[in-house]
Amino acid sequence: MSERRNDLRNIAIIAHVDHGKTTLVDCLLRQCSREREGQFETEQILDSNDLERERGITILAKNIAIVYKGVKINIMDTPGHADFGGEVERVLRMADGCLVLVDAAEGPMPQTRFVLSKALELGLQPIVVINKIDRKDARPQEVVNEMFDLFINLGADDELADFPYIFASTKEEYATPDPGVRTNSILPLLDLILEKIPAPLVDIGEPLQMLVTTIDWSEYVGRIAIGRVQAGTIRKGQALAVMQKDGQITPGRIAFLYTFSNLGRTEVHEADAGDLVAVVGLPFVEIGDTLSSPQFPKAMPRISVDEPTLRMTFGINSSPLAGREGKYVTTRHIRERLMRELERNVALRVEPVPDSDQFVVSGRGVLHLSVLIETMRREQYELSVGKPEVIFRERNGRVEEPFEILTVEVPDNQTGPIMEMVGMRRGILQEMSPRGDFTMMTFSIPARGLIGLRTRMLTATQGTAVINHRFEAYKPKEEAIPSRANGVLVSCVDGHAVAFALDGLQARSRLFVEPNDVVYEGMIVGENARSGDMDVNPTKEKKLTNMRASGSDRNIILKPAVKMTLEESLEFIEDDELVEVTPKSIRLRKILLTEVARRRAARN
């Protein structure tokens, strides 16, 4: 018989990128753990890995638990970027309600819509938190109305559309029902959680059922299965029937059992339905499996994740500089690392390319895959990556491609260049609205058209454009989209770049290398000012004579070389080019290194 566990609440925090999820978690931890001040004095407490701290975004979903008025509140911090939607969808399965964070100035953004739609599909009770009301350009009441419109657009019924909401400044650490009245703590939000988020509905007397939604890994105990106990009681040492895909049932036994407490885990002997637990001792368990009683084995519906829309080719680093900086450089190393990533990244797909040492890796977007590449290079891997390609599909005899909803916020005098760029890439303007001195434009655009667009937009608007996008739907394939307009400068020799040679090249290009940088034949050293590639010699030195010529020995002044990030490099390259990724360097190169080989391929 089902009953409510009133001593427990399970909530997820969902929001657009940079609307304050992680800051809110910091605030709640400090509020409920005053007796241990020192542990929570830092910022971005949950953004625990270096990549998250550097980028200022949440990549991996994480769990914490706090206790307020005798009620244990399990909180799940989720990523705000749609590229990490696989993390969001899994985590929401463990929650009964969610905090929807919205910036009081920006209002609901594309990822707000994405994560909220996922929450409503699962029937979660939302609480809207209008955050950053301390901003000078905050418009809290207008944002509440915009959220109401968003709920209606997403098909929410009358009960859900009448959502509870509260105003907050997580930076100043307070929440208030009235934006004009400042309080001195975040406690009004915690009170609202206890009042509005339903206690978990559980079947304590029934046989055990638990859906595995996350896999963690430890060097000491191996694979750790994390999920919510849906029915029954789970105990340390208990025998299990693990319901796996394709109807397979595998016996297992629990070695250790943990629940969540503050930032860490606490070992327990048993946990009841409604609890979030971590289970050790099942080396074969996968995300989507159900842990159940051996006497009454019954599987829960497996987790469904949106299919990937983008793919890249991963391979070994085959350049002349291979093996100089990395520790793991072979195909076997790369295969093992990608297979390990599949264990916890449910939105990823990996397929070996027949008759080659390459792998096709599919994901939800350039950011999703570039984070994996960046993580691998920090782990001392060397690899080469091909141009991102969208994944087409065939339905009812016609080819379809993924489309995205693109929103761009720019100053009023910059709208022209943006509309021209998007129009050239088959984008269609759907909505245009003013926001103070800025204009918000919404487009529907093929995912192919987004590759390389962000960099060009930021260049055209002097970095003032705010660009976001989310998956819309598969639609009939559009016509060809213009590729990169400019060619590249390709080195035709091996050696070190020389200032004299670069001085002669900078008048006709943007350079990617500096004096004394190592170059090799086939490496891309700059972007040509015209269309078409050009083979150059960046190592050419000045011819010296014993004659002095008046006025010819001028000082060489070089413009700073362009140092592209990993995402910018992936968006820049064309089909015949690769990004060479090592722990210390990111280089661009041609797939065929010699000029003779490239000309032969062009003729064929």
Coordinates of C-alpha atoms in Angstrom, one line a residue:
M1 CA 0.0 0.0 0.0
S2 CA 1.4 3.4 -1.0
E3 CA 2.0 6.1 1.6
R4 CA 3.8 9.4 2.0
R5 CA 7.2 9.8 3.7
N6 CA 6.8 13.2 5.3
D7 CA 10.4 13.1 6.7
L8 CA 11.8 13.3 3.2
R9 CA 11.8 15.6 0.1
N10 CA 13.6 14.9 -3.2
I11 CA 14.0 17.9 -5.4
A12 CA 16.0 18.8 -8.5
I13 CA 17.3 22.3 -9.3
I14 CA 16.9 23.1 -13.0
A15 CA 17.7 26.3 -14.9
H16 CA 19.3 27.9 -17.9
V17 CA 23.1 28.3 -17.9
D18 CA 24.4 30.9 -15.4
H19 CA 21.0 31.7 -13.7
G20 CA 22.4 30.7 -10.3
K21 CA 21.8 27.0 -9.6
T22 CA 25.2 26.3 -8.1
T23 CA 25.2 29.5 -6.0
L24 CA 21.7 28.5 -4.6
V25 CA 23.1 25.1 -3.6
D26 CA 26.1 26.9 -1.9
C27 CA 23.6 29.1 -0.1
L28 CA 21.3 26.2 1.1
L29 CA 24.4 24.3 2.4
R30 CA 25.6 27.2 4.4
Q31 CA 22.2 28.0 5.8
C32 CA 21.6 24.4 7.0
S33 CA 25.1 23.8 8.3
R34 CA 26.0 26.8 10.3
E35 CA 27.8 24.7 12.9
R36 CA 30.3 23.7 10.2
E37 CA 31.0 27.1 8.7
G38 CA 34.5 26.4 7.4
Q39 CA 33.4 23.5 5.2
F40 CA 31.2 25.6 3.1
E41 CA 33.0 28.9 2.9
T42 CA 34.2 28.5 -0.7
E43 CA 32.1 29.2 -3.7
Q44 CA 30.9 26.7 -6.4
I45 CA 31.0 24.0 -3.8
L46 CA 29.4 21.4 -6.1
D47 CA 31.4 22.3 -9.2
S48 CA 34.1 20.0 -8.0
N49 CA 36.2 19.4 -11.1
D50 CA 38.6 21.9 -12.7
L51 CA 36.7 22.0 -16.0
E52 CA 33.4 23.1 -14.3
R53 CA 35.2 25.8 -12.3
E54 CA 37.1 27.2 -15.3
R55 CA 34.0 27.3 -17.5
G56 CA 31.6 28.4 -14.8
I57 CA 29.0 25.8 -15.8
T58 CA 27.7 22.6 -14.3
I59 CA 28.5 19.6 -16.5
L60 CA 27.8 16.6 -14.2
A61 CA 24.6 16.2 -12.1
K62 CA 25.4 15.9 -8.4
N63 CA 23.5 15.0 -5.2
I64 CA 23.6 16.6 -1.7
A65 CA 21.4 16.3 1.3
I66 CA 20.5 18.9 4.0
V67 CA 18.2 18.6 7.1
Y68 CA 15.7 21.4 7.8
K69 CA 13.0 21.2 10.6
G70 CA 13.6 17.5 10.9
V71 CA 13.0 16.8 7.2
K72 CA 15.8 15.5 5.0
I73 CA 15.9 17.3 1.7
N74 CA 17.8 15.5 -1.1
I75 CA 18.9 18.1 -3.7
M76 CA 20.1 17.3 -7.2
D77 CA 22.0 20.0 -9.1
T78 CA 21.6 19.5 -12.8
P79 CA 23.4 21.0 -15.8
G80 CA 21.8 24.0 -17.5
H81 CA 23.1 23.4 -21.0
A82 CA 20.9 21.4 -23.4
D83 CA 24.1 19.5 -24.6
F84 CA 24.1 17.8 -21.2
G85 CA 20.4 16.8 -21.4
G86 CA 21.3 13.2 -20.7
E87 CA 22.3 14.2 -17.2
V88 CA 19.1 16.2 -16.7
E89 CA 16.7 13.4 -17.8
R90 CA 18.3 10.8 -15.6
V91 CA 18.3 13.0 -12.4
L92 CA 14.7 14.1 -12.8
R93 CA 13.6 10.5 -12.4
M94 CA 14.7 10.6 -8.8
A95 CA 12.8 13.8 -7.8
D96 CA 9.2 14.6 -6.8
G97 CA 9.6 18.3 -7.4
C98 CA 11.9 20.9 -8.8
L99 CA 13.1 24.4 -8.3
V100 CA 13.0 26.3 -11.6
L101 CA 15.5 29.1 -11.3
V102 CA 15.0 32.1 -13.6
D103 CA 17.1 35.3 -13.9
A104 CA 15.1 38.3 -12.8
A105 CA 16.5 40.3 -15.7
E106 CA 16.9 37.8 -18.6
G107 CA 13.7 35.9 -17.9
P108 CA 13.1 32.3 -19.2
M109 CA 15.7 31.3 -21.8
P110 CA 15.9 28.4 -24.2
Q111 CA 17.4 25.9 -21.7
T112 CA 14.7 27.0 -19.1
R113 CA 12.2 25.7 -21.6
F114 CA 14.1 22.5 -22.3
V115 CA 14.6 21.5 -18.6
L116 CA 11.1 22.6 -17.6
S117 CA 9.5 20.5 -20.4
K118 CA 11.4 17.4 -19.1
A119 CA 10.2 18.1 -15.6
L120 CA 6.5 18.5 -16.6
E121 CA 6.7 15.3 -18.7
L122 CA 7.5 13.5 -15.5
G123 CA 4.8 15.2 -13.5
L124 CA 7.1 17.0 -11.1
Q125 CA 5.7 19.8 -8.8
P126 CA 7.6 23.0 -9.8
I127 CA 8.5 26.0 -7.6
V128 CA 9.6 29.0 -9.6
V129 CA 12.5 31.0 -8.0
I130 CA 13.0 34.4 -9.6
N131 CA 16.7 34.9 -8.8
K132 CA 19.1 37.8 -9.0
I133 CA 16.5 40.4 -7.9
D134 CA 19.4 42.5 -6.7
R135 CA 20.4 43.3 -10.3
K136 CA 19.8 46.9 -11.4
D137 CA 17.9 45.8 -14.5
A138 CA 15.8 43.2 -12.7
R139 CA 12.1 43.0 -13.7
P140 CA 10.8 40.3 -11.3
Q141 CA 7.0 40.7 -11.9
E142 CA 7.4 40.7 -15.6
V143 CA 9.4 37.5 -15.4
V144 CA 6.7 35.8 -13.4
N145 CA 4.2 36.6 -16.2
E146 CA 6.7 35.3 -18.8
M147 CA 7.0 32.0 -16.8
F148 CA 3.2 31.7 -16.7
D149 CA 3.1 32.0 -20.5
L150 CA 5.9 29.4 -20.8
F151 CA 3.9 26.9 -18.6
I152 CA 0.9 27.4 -20.8
N153 CA 2.9 27.0 -24.0
L154 CA 4.3 23.7 -22.6
G155 CA 0.8 22.4 -22.1
A156 CA 0.6 22.6 -18.3
D157 CA -2.9 22.1 -16.8
D158 CA -4.6 24.7 -14.6
E159 CA -3.2 23.3 -11.4
L160 CA 0.5 23.4 -12.6
A161 CA 0.1 26.8 -14.3
D162 CA -0.9 28.2 -10.9
F163 CA 2.7 27.5 -9.7
P164 CA 4.1 28.7 -6.4
Y165 CA 6.9 31.3 -6.8
I166 CA 9.4 33.2 -4.6
F167 CA 11.9 35.9 -5.2
A168 CA 15.6 35.5 -4.2
S169 CA 19.1 36.8 -4.4
T170 CA 21.4 33.8 -3.9
K171 CA 24.4 36.1 -4.1
E172 CA 23.1 38.1 -1.1
E173 CA 21.7 34.8 0.4
Y174 CA 18.0 35.7 1.0
A175 CA 14.6 34.8 -0.3
T176 CA 11.4 36.8 0.0
P177 CA 7.7 36.5 -1.2
D178 CA 7.8 40.2 -2.0
P179 CA 10.7 41.6 -4.1
G180 CA 10.3 45.0 -2.4
V181 CA 10.9 43.6 1.0
R182 CA 14.4 42.2 1.8
T183 CA 14.7 39.4 4.4
N184 CA 17.9 38.2 6.1
S185 CA 18.0 34.5 5.1
I186 CA 17.1 31.9 2.5
L187 CA 14.7 30.2 5.0
P188 CA 11.4 31.3 3.2
L189 CA 12.5 29.2 0.3
L190 CA 13.1 26.1 2.5
D191 CA 9.7 26.7 4.1
L192 CA 8.1 26.8 0.7
I193 CA 9.8 23.6 -0.3
L194 CA 8.4 21.8 2.7
E195 CA 4.9 23.2 2.0
K196 CA 4.6 22.7 -1.7
I197 CA 7.0 19.8 -2.8
P198 CA 5.1 16.6 -2.1
A199 CA 6.7 14.0 0.1
P200 CA 7.7 10.8 -1.9
L201 CA 4.9 8.3 -2.4
V202 CA 6.4 5.0 -1.5
D203 CA 5.5 1.3 -1.1
I204 CA 7.6 0.3 1.9
G205 CA 5.9 -3.1 2.4
E206 CA 6.3 -4.2 -1.2
P207 CA 9.3 -6.1 -2.7
L208 CA 12.4 -4.1 -3.4
Q209 CA 12.5 -2.0 -6.6
M210 CA 15.2 0.6 -7.4
L211 CA 16.0 2.2 -10.8
V212 CA 19.7 2.9 -11.4
T213 CA 19.9 6.4 -12.8
T214 CA 23.6 7.3 -12.3
I215 CA 26.9 5.3 -12.3
D216 CA 29.9 6.6 -10.3
W217 CA 33.3 5.0 -10.2
S218 CA 35.9 4.5 -7.5
E219 CA 39.4 3.2 -7.8
Y220 CA 38.9 1.3 -4.6
V221 CA 35.4 -0.3 -4.9
G222 CA 34.8 -0.1 -8.7
R223 CA 31.3 0.8 -10.0
I224 CA 28.8 2.5 -7.7
A225 CA 25.1 2.4 -8.7
I226 CA 23.1 5.5 -7.6
G227 CA 19.3 5.7 -7.7
R228 CA 16.1 6.1 -5.7
V229 CA 14.5 3.2 -3.8
Q230 CA 11.0 3.1 -5.3
A231 CA 9.5 0.2 -3.2
G232 CA 10.6 -1.9 -0.3
T233 CA 13.7 -1.8 1.8
I234 CA 17.3 -2.2 0.6
R235 CA 19.9 -3.6 3.0
K236 CA 23.7 -4.1 3.1
G237 CA 24.5 -7.7 2.2
Q238 CA 21.2 -8.3 0.5
A239 CA 20.9 -10.6 -2.5
L240 CA 19.5 -9.0 -5.6
A241 CA 18.1 -9.8 -9.0
V242 CA 19.4 -7.1 -11.4
M243 CA 16.9 -6.6 -14.3
Q244 CA 19.1 -5.6 -17.3
K245 CA 18.3 -4.8 -20.9
D246 CA 16.7 -7.4 -23.2
G247 CA 15.1 -9.1 -20.3
Q248 CA 18.3 -10.5 -18.8
I249 CA 18.3 -11.2 -15.1
T250 CA 21.7 -11.2 -13.3
P251 CA 22.1 -12.2 -9.6
G252 CA 24.1 -9.9 -7.4
R253 CA 24.8 -8.9 -3.7
I254 CA 25.2 -5.5 -2.0
A255 CA 28.6 -5.1 -0.5
F256 CA 28.1 -1.6 0.9
L257 CA 25.2 0.8 1.1
Y258 CA 25.4 4.6 1.4
T259 CA 22.9 7.5 1.7
F260 CA 23.7 11.2 1.0
S261 CA 24.6 13.7 3.8
N262 CA 25.7 17.3 3.1
L263 CA 28.4 17.0 0.4
G264 CA 29.3 13.4 1.2
R265 CA 27.9 9.9 1.7
T266 CA 27.2 8.0 4.9
E267 CA 27.4 4.2 5.2
V268 CA 24.1 2.7 6.4
H269 CA 22.8 -0.8 7.0
E270 CA 19.4 -0.2 5.3
A271 CA 17.3 2.4 3.5
D272 CA 13.6 2.6 2.9
A273 CA 11.6 3.5 -0.2
G274 CA 12.0 7.2 -1.1
D275 CA 15.7 7.4 -0.1
L276 CA 18.4 8.1 -2.6
V277 CA 21.2 5.6 -2.2
A278 CA 24.6 4.5 -3.6
V279 CA 25.1 0.7 -3.9
V280 CA 28.6 -0.9 -4.1
G281 CA 29.2 -4.5 -5.1
L282 CA 27.6 -4.8 -8.6
P283 CA 30.5 -4.5 -11.1
F284 CA 28.2 -5.3 -14.1
V285 CA 25.3 -2.9 -13.4
E286 CA 24.4 -0.3 -16.0
I287 CA 22.3 2.9 -16.1
G288 CA 18.6 1.9 -16.6
D289 CA 18.9 -1.4 -14.7
T290 CA 16.4 -2.2 -12.0
L291 CA 17.6 -3.7 -8.6
S292 CA 14.8 -6.0 -7.4
S293 CA 14.0 -8.8 -5.0
P294 CA 15.1 -12.3 -6.3
Q295 CA 11.7 -13.7 -5.1
F296 CA 9.7 -11.0 -7.1
P297 CA 11.9 -9.8 -10.0
K298 CA 10.1 -6.9 -11.7
A299 CA 11.8 -4.3 -14.0
M300 CA 10.9 -0.6 -14.0
P301 CA 10.7 1.3 -17.4
R302 CA 14.2 2.0 -18.6
I303 CA 15.5 5.5 -18.9
S304 CA 14.9 7.0 -22.4
V305 CA 17.3 9.7 -23.5
D306 CA 16.9 11.9 -26.6
E307 CA 19.0 10.6 -29.5
P308 CA 22.4 12.3 -30.4
T309 CA 22.2 14.9 -33.2
L310 CA 25.9 15.4 -33.9
R311 CA 28.9 13.2 -34.5
M312 CA 32.7 13.4 -34.8
T313 CA 35.5 11.0 -35.8
F314 CA 38.1 10.3 -33.1
G315 CA 41.4 8.7 -34.0
I316 CA 45.0 8.5 -32.9
N317 CA 47.3 11.5 -33.3
S318 CA 49.1 10.7 -36.6
S319 CA 51.0 14.0 -37.0
P320 CA 54.9 14.1 -37.0
L321 CA 54.7 15.5 -33.4
A322 CA 52.7 12.5 -32.1
G323 CA 53.8 11.1 -28.7
R324 CA 55.8 14.1 -27.6
E325 CA 53.4 15.5 -25.0
G326 CA 50.8 12.7 -24.2
K327 CA 51.0 9.5 -22.2
Y328 CA 48.2 7.6 -23.9
V329 CA 48.6 7.6 -27.7
T330 CA 47.4 4.3 -29.1
T331 CA 44.1 3.1 -30.5
R332 CA 43.7 0.7 -27.6
H333 CA 44.1 3.6 -25.1
I334 CA 41.5 5.7 -26.9
R335 CA 39.0 2.7 -27.2
E336 CA 39.3 1.9 -23.5
R337 CA 38.7 5.5 -22.5
L338 CA 35.7 5.9 -24.8
M339 CA 34.2 2.6 -23.5
R340 CA 34.7 3.8 -19.9
E341 CA 32.9 7.1 -20.8
L342 CA 29.9 5.1 -22.1
E343 CA 29.4 3.6 -18.6
R344 CA 28.2 6.9 -17.2
N345 CA 27.4 9.2 -20.2
V346 CA 24.0 7.8 -21.4
A347 CA 23.6 10.4 -24.2
L348 CA 26.9 9.3 -25.9
R349 CA 27.3 6.7 -28.7
V350 CA 30.6 5.2 -29.9
E351 CA 30.9 3.1 -33.0
P352 CA 34.2 1.8 -34.5
V353 CA 34.8 2.7 -38.1
P354 CA 35.2 -0.5 -40.2
D355 CA 38.7 -1.2 -41.5
S356 CA 40.3 1.7 -39.6
D357 CA 41.6 2.7 -36.2
Q358 CA 39.0 5.5 -35.8
F359 CA 35.7 5.8 -33.9
V360 CA 32.6 7.7 -34.6
V361 CA 31.5 9.4 -31.4
S362 CA 27.9 10.9 -31.4
G363 CA 26.5 13.3 -28.8
R364 CA 24.0 16.1 -28.2
G365 CA 26.2 19.0 -29.5
V366 CA 29.6 20.5 -30.0
L367 CA 29.9 21.4 -26.3
H368 CA 28.9 17.9 -25.1
L369 CA 31.7 16.3 -27.2
S370 CA 34.3 19.0 -26.6
V371 CA 34.0 18.5 -22.9
L372 CA 34.8 14.9 -23.4
I373 CA 37.8 15.8 -25.6
E374 CA 39.0 18.4 -23.0
T375 CA 38.7 15.8 -20.2
M376 CA 40.7 13.3 -22.2
R377 CA 43.5 15.7 -23.0
R378 CA 43.8 16.6 -19.3
E379 CA 44.1 12.9 -18.6
Q380 CA 47.2 12.8 -20.9
Y381 CA 45.5 11.5 -24.0
E382 CA 46.6 12.5 -27.5
L383 CA 44.0 12.2 -30.4
S384 CA 42.9 13.8 -33.6
V385 CA 39.2 14.9 -34.2
G386 CA 37.4 15.5 -37.4
K387 CA 34.8 18.1 -38.3
P388 CA 31.5 17.9 -36.5
E389 CA 28.7 16.5 -38.7
V390 CA 24.9 16.4 -38.0
I391 CA 23.2 13.1 -38.0
F392 CA 20.5 12.8 -40.7
R393 CA 17.7 10.2 -40.7
E394 CA 15.3 8.9 -43.2
R395 CA 11.6 8.8 -42.5
N396 CA 8.7 8.0 -44.9
G397 CA 11.1 8.1 -47.9
R398 CA 12.6 11.5 -47.2
V399 CA 15.8 12.7 -45.5
E400 CA 15.4 14.7 -42.3
E401 CA 17.9 16.7 -40.3
P402 CA 17.8 18.2 -36.8
F403 CA 16.7 21.8 -36.4
E404 CA 17.5 24.1 -33.5
I405 CA 15.8 27.1 -31.9
L406 CA 18.4 29.9 -31.9
T407 CA 18.0 32.9 -29.7
V408 CA 20.4 35.9 -30.1
E409 CA 20.3 39.0 -27.9
V410 CA 22.3 41.9 -29.4
P411 CA 22.4 45.7 -29.2
D412 CA 19.8 47.3 -31.4
N413 CA 22.4 48.6 -33.9
Q414 CA 23.8 45.0 -34.5
T415 CA 20.6 43.2 -35.7
G416 CA 21.4 43.6 -39.4
P417 CA 24.6 41.5 -39.5
I418 CA 23.0 38.8 -37.3
M419 CA 20.0 38.4 -39.6
E420 CA 22.2 38.3 -42.6
M421 CA 24.4 35.5 -41.2
V422 CA 21.5 33.4 -40.0
G423 CA 19.7 33.9 -43.3
M424 CA 22.7 32.6 -45.3
R425 CA 22.6 29.5 -43.2
R426 CA 18.9 28.7 -43.9
G427 CA 17.6 30.2 -40.6
I428 CA 14.1 31.7 -40.4
L429 CA 13.2 34.5 -38.0
Q430 CA 10.3 33.5 -35.8
E431 CA 10.2 36.3 -33.2
M432 CA 11.8 39.7 -32.6
S433 CA 11.2 41.7 -29.4
P434 CA 13.0 44.7 -27.7
R435 CA 14.6 44.4 -24.3
G436 CA 15.8 47.9 -23.3
D437 CA 18.8 48.8 -25.5
F438 CA 18.9 45.2 -26.8
T439 CA 16.9 43.2 -29.2
M440 CA 16.0 39.5 -28.7
M441 CA 15.7 37.5 -31.9
T442 CA 14.5 33.9 -32.2
F443 CA 15.3 31.7 -35.2
S444 CA 14.6 28.2 -36.4
I445 CA 17.8 27.0 -38.1
P446 CA 19.3 23.7 -39.2
A447 CA 21.8 22.3 -36.8
R448 CA 24.3 22.3 -39.6
G449 CA 24.0 26.1 -39.8
L450 CA 25.1 26.5 -36.2
I451 CA 28.5 24.9 -36.7
G452 CA 30.9 27.8 -36.8
L453 CA 28.2 30.4 -36.4
R454 CA 28.9 31.4 -32.8
T455 CA 32.5 32.6 -33.5
R456 CA 31.4 34.6 -36.5
M457 CA 28.6 36.3 -34.6
L458 CA 30.8 37.2 -31.7
T459 CA 33.4 38.7 -34.1
A460 CA 30.7 40.7 -36.0
T461 CA 29.2 42.1 -32.8
Q462 CA 32.5 42.8 -31.0
G463 CA 31.6 40.1 -28.4
T464 CA 28.3 41.7 -27.4
A465 CA 26.0 38.9 -28.7
V466 CA 24.4 36.5 -26.2
I467 CA 23.7 33.3 -28.1
N468 CA 21.7 30.2 -27.0
H469 CA 20.2 27.3 -28.8
R470 CA 18.2 24.1 -28.1
F471 CA 17.0 21.2 -30.1
E472 CA 13.7 21.8 -31.8
A473 CA 12.8 18.8 -34.0
Y474 CA 13.8 16.8 -37.1
K475 CA 12.5 18.5 -40.3
P476 CA 13.0 17.9 -44.1
K477 CA 16.7 18.4 -45.1
E478 CA 17.5 21.9 -46.3
E479 CA 19.7 22.8 -49.3
A480 CA 23.5 23.1 -49.0
I481 CA 24.7 25.5 -46.4
P482 CA 27.7 27.8 -47.3
S483 CA 31.0 26.5 -45.9
R484 CA 33.9 28.6 -44.6
A485 CA 34.4 31.5 -47.0
N486 CA 38.2 31.8 -46.5
G487 CA 40.9 29.3 -47.2
V488 CA 43.9 28.5 -44.9
L489 CA 47.7 28.8 -45.0
V490 CA 49.3 25.4 -44.9
S491 CA 52.9 24.9 -44.0
C492 CA 54.9 23.0 -46.7
V493 CA 58.0 22.4 -44.5
D494 CA 58.9 21.1 -41.1
G495 CA 60.8 23.3 -38.6
H496 CA 60.3 26.3 -36.3
A497 CA 58.3 29.4 -37.4
V498 CA 60.5 32.5 -38.0
A499 CA 59.4 36.1 -37.4
F500 CA 60.8 37.2 -40.8
A501 CA 58.5 34.7 -42.7
L502 CA 55.5 35.4 -40.5
D503 CA 55.9 39.1 -41.2
G504 CA 55.5 38.5 -44.9
L505 CA 52.4 36.3 -44.3
Q506 CA 50.5 38.5 -41.8
A507 CA 49.5 41.0 -44.5
R508 CA 47.3 38.4 -46.2
S509 CA 46.1 36.3 -43.3
R510 CA 45.3 35.8 -39.6
L511 CA 48.1 33.8 -38.1
F512 CA 47.7 30.9 -35.7
V513 CA 51.4 30.5 -34.8
E514 CA 54.1 32.7 -33.2
P515 CA 57.9 32.8 -33.8
N516 CA 59.7 29.7 -32.6
D517 CA 56.5 27.5 -32.6
V518 CA 57.0 24.0 -34.1
V519 CA 55.4 23.5 -37.5
Y520 CA 55.2 20.6 -39.8
E521 CA 54.2 19.9 -43.4
G522 CA 50.4 19.9 -43.6
M523 CA 49.9 22.0 -40.5
I524 CA 47.5 24.9 -40.7
V525 CA 49.4 28.1 -39.7
G526 CA 46.8 30.8 -40.5
E527 CA 43.5 31.8 -42.2
N528 CA 43.8 33.1 -45.7
A529 CA 42.3 36.5 -46.5
R530 CA 40.9 34.9 -49.7
S531 CA 39.1 31.8 -50.6
G532 CA 41.3 28.8 -51.4
D533 CA 44.2 27.2 -49.5
M534 CA 47.8 28.4 -49.9
D535 CA 50.9 26.5 -49.2
V536 CA 53.5 28.7 -47.4
N537 CA 56.9 28.4 -45.8
P538 CA 56.7 29.9 -42.2
T539 CA 60.3 28.9 -41.5
K540 CA 62.0 31.0 -44.3
E541 CA 64.8 33.2 -42.9
K542 CA 66.2 36.5 -44.2
K543 CA 69.1 36.1 -46.6
L544 CA 72.2 37.7 -45.0
T545 CA 74.9 39.5 -47.0
N546 CA 78.0 41.5 -46.0
M547 CA 76.5 44.6 -47.6
R548 CA 74.6 47.1 -45.5
A549 CA 71.5 48.6 -47.2
S550 CA 70.1 51.8 -45.9
G551 CA 66.5 51.6 -44.6
S552 CA 65.9 47.9 -45.3
D553 CA 66.6 46.6 -41.7
R554 CA 63.3 47.7 -40.2
N555 CA 61.9 46.3 -37.0
I556 CA 59.5 43.4 -37.4
I557 CA 56.2 44.0 -35.6
L558 CA 53.9 41.0 -35.6
K559 CA 50.2 41.0 -34.7
P560 CA 49.4 38.6 -31.8
A561 CA 48.6 35.1 -33.1
V562 CA 45.0 33.9 -32.8
K563 CA 44.8 31.2 -30.2
M564 CA 41.5 29.4 -30.7
T565 CA 39.8 27.3 -28.0
L566 CA 38.9 23.7 -28.6
E567 CA 35.3 24.6 -29.5
E568 CA 36.4 27.3 -31.9
S569 CA 38.8 24.9 -33.5
L570 CA 36.2 22.3 -34.0
E571 CA 33.8 24.8 -35.6
F572 CA 36.6 26.3 -37.8
I573 CA 37.8 23.2 -39.6
E574 CA 36.4 21.8 -42.9
D575 CA 35.9 18.2 -44.1
D576 CA 39.6 17.7 -45.2
E577 CA 41.0 19.0 -41.9
L578 CA 41.6 17.7 -38.3
V579 CA 42.1 19.1 -34.9
E580 CA 45.2 17.7 -33.2
V581 CA 44.6 17.5 -29.5
T582 CA 47.4 16.9 -27.0
P583 CA 47.8 17.7 -23.2
K584 CA 49.7 20.9 -24.0
S585 CA 48.6 22.0 -27.5
I586 CA 45.7 22.3 -29.9
R587 CA 46.8 22.4 -33.5
L588 CA 44.9 22.4 -36.9
R589 CA 46.1 20.2 -39.7
K590 CA 45.1 18.8 -43.1
I591 CA 44.1 15.1 -43.1
L592 CA 46.6 14.6 -46.0
L593 CA 49.8 16.2 -45.0
T594 CA 51.7 16.5 -48.3
E595 CA 50.7 18.9 -51.1
V596 CA 51.1 16.1 -53.7
A597 CA 48.6 13.8 -51.8
R598 CA 46.1 16.7 -51.5
R599 CA 46.3 17.5 -55.2
R600 CA 45.9 13.8 -56.1
A601 CA 42.8 13.5 -53.9
A602 CA 41.3 16.7 -55.4
R603 CA 41.7 15.3 -58.9
N604 CA 40.1 12.0 -57.9

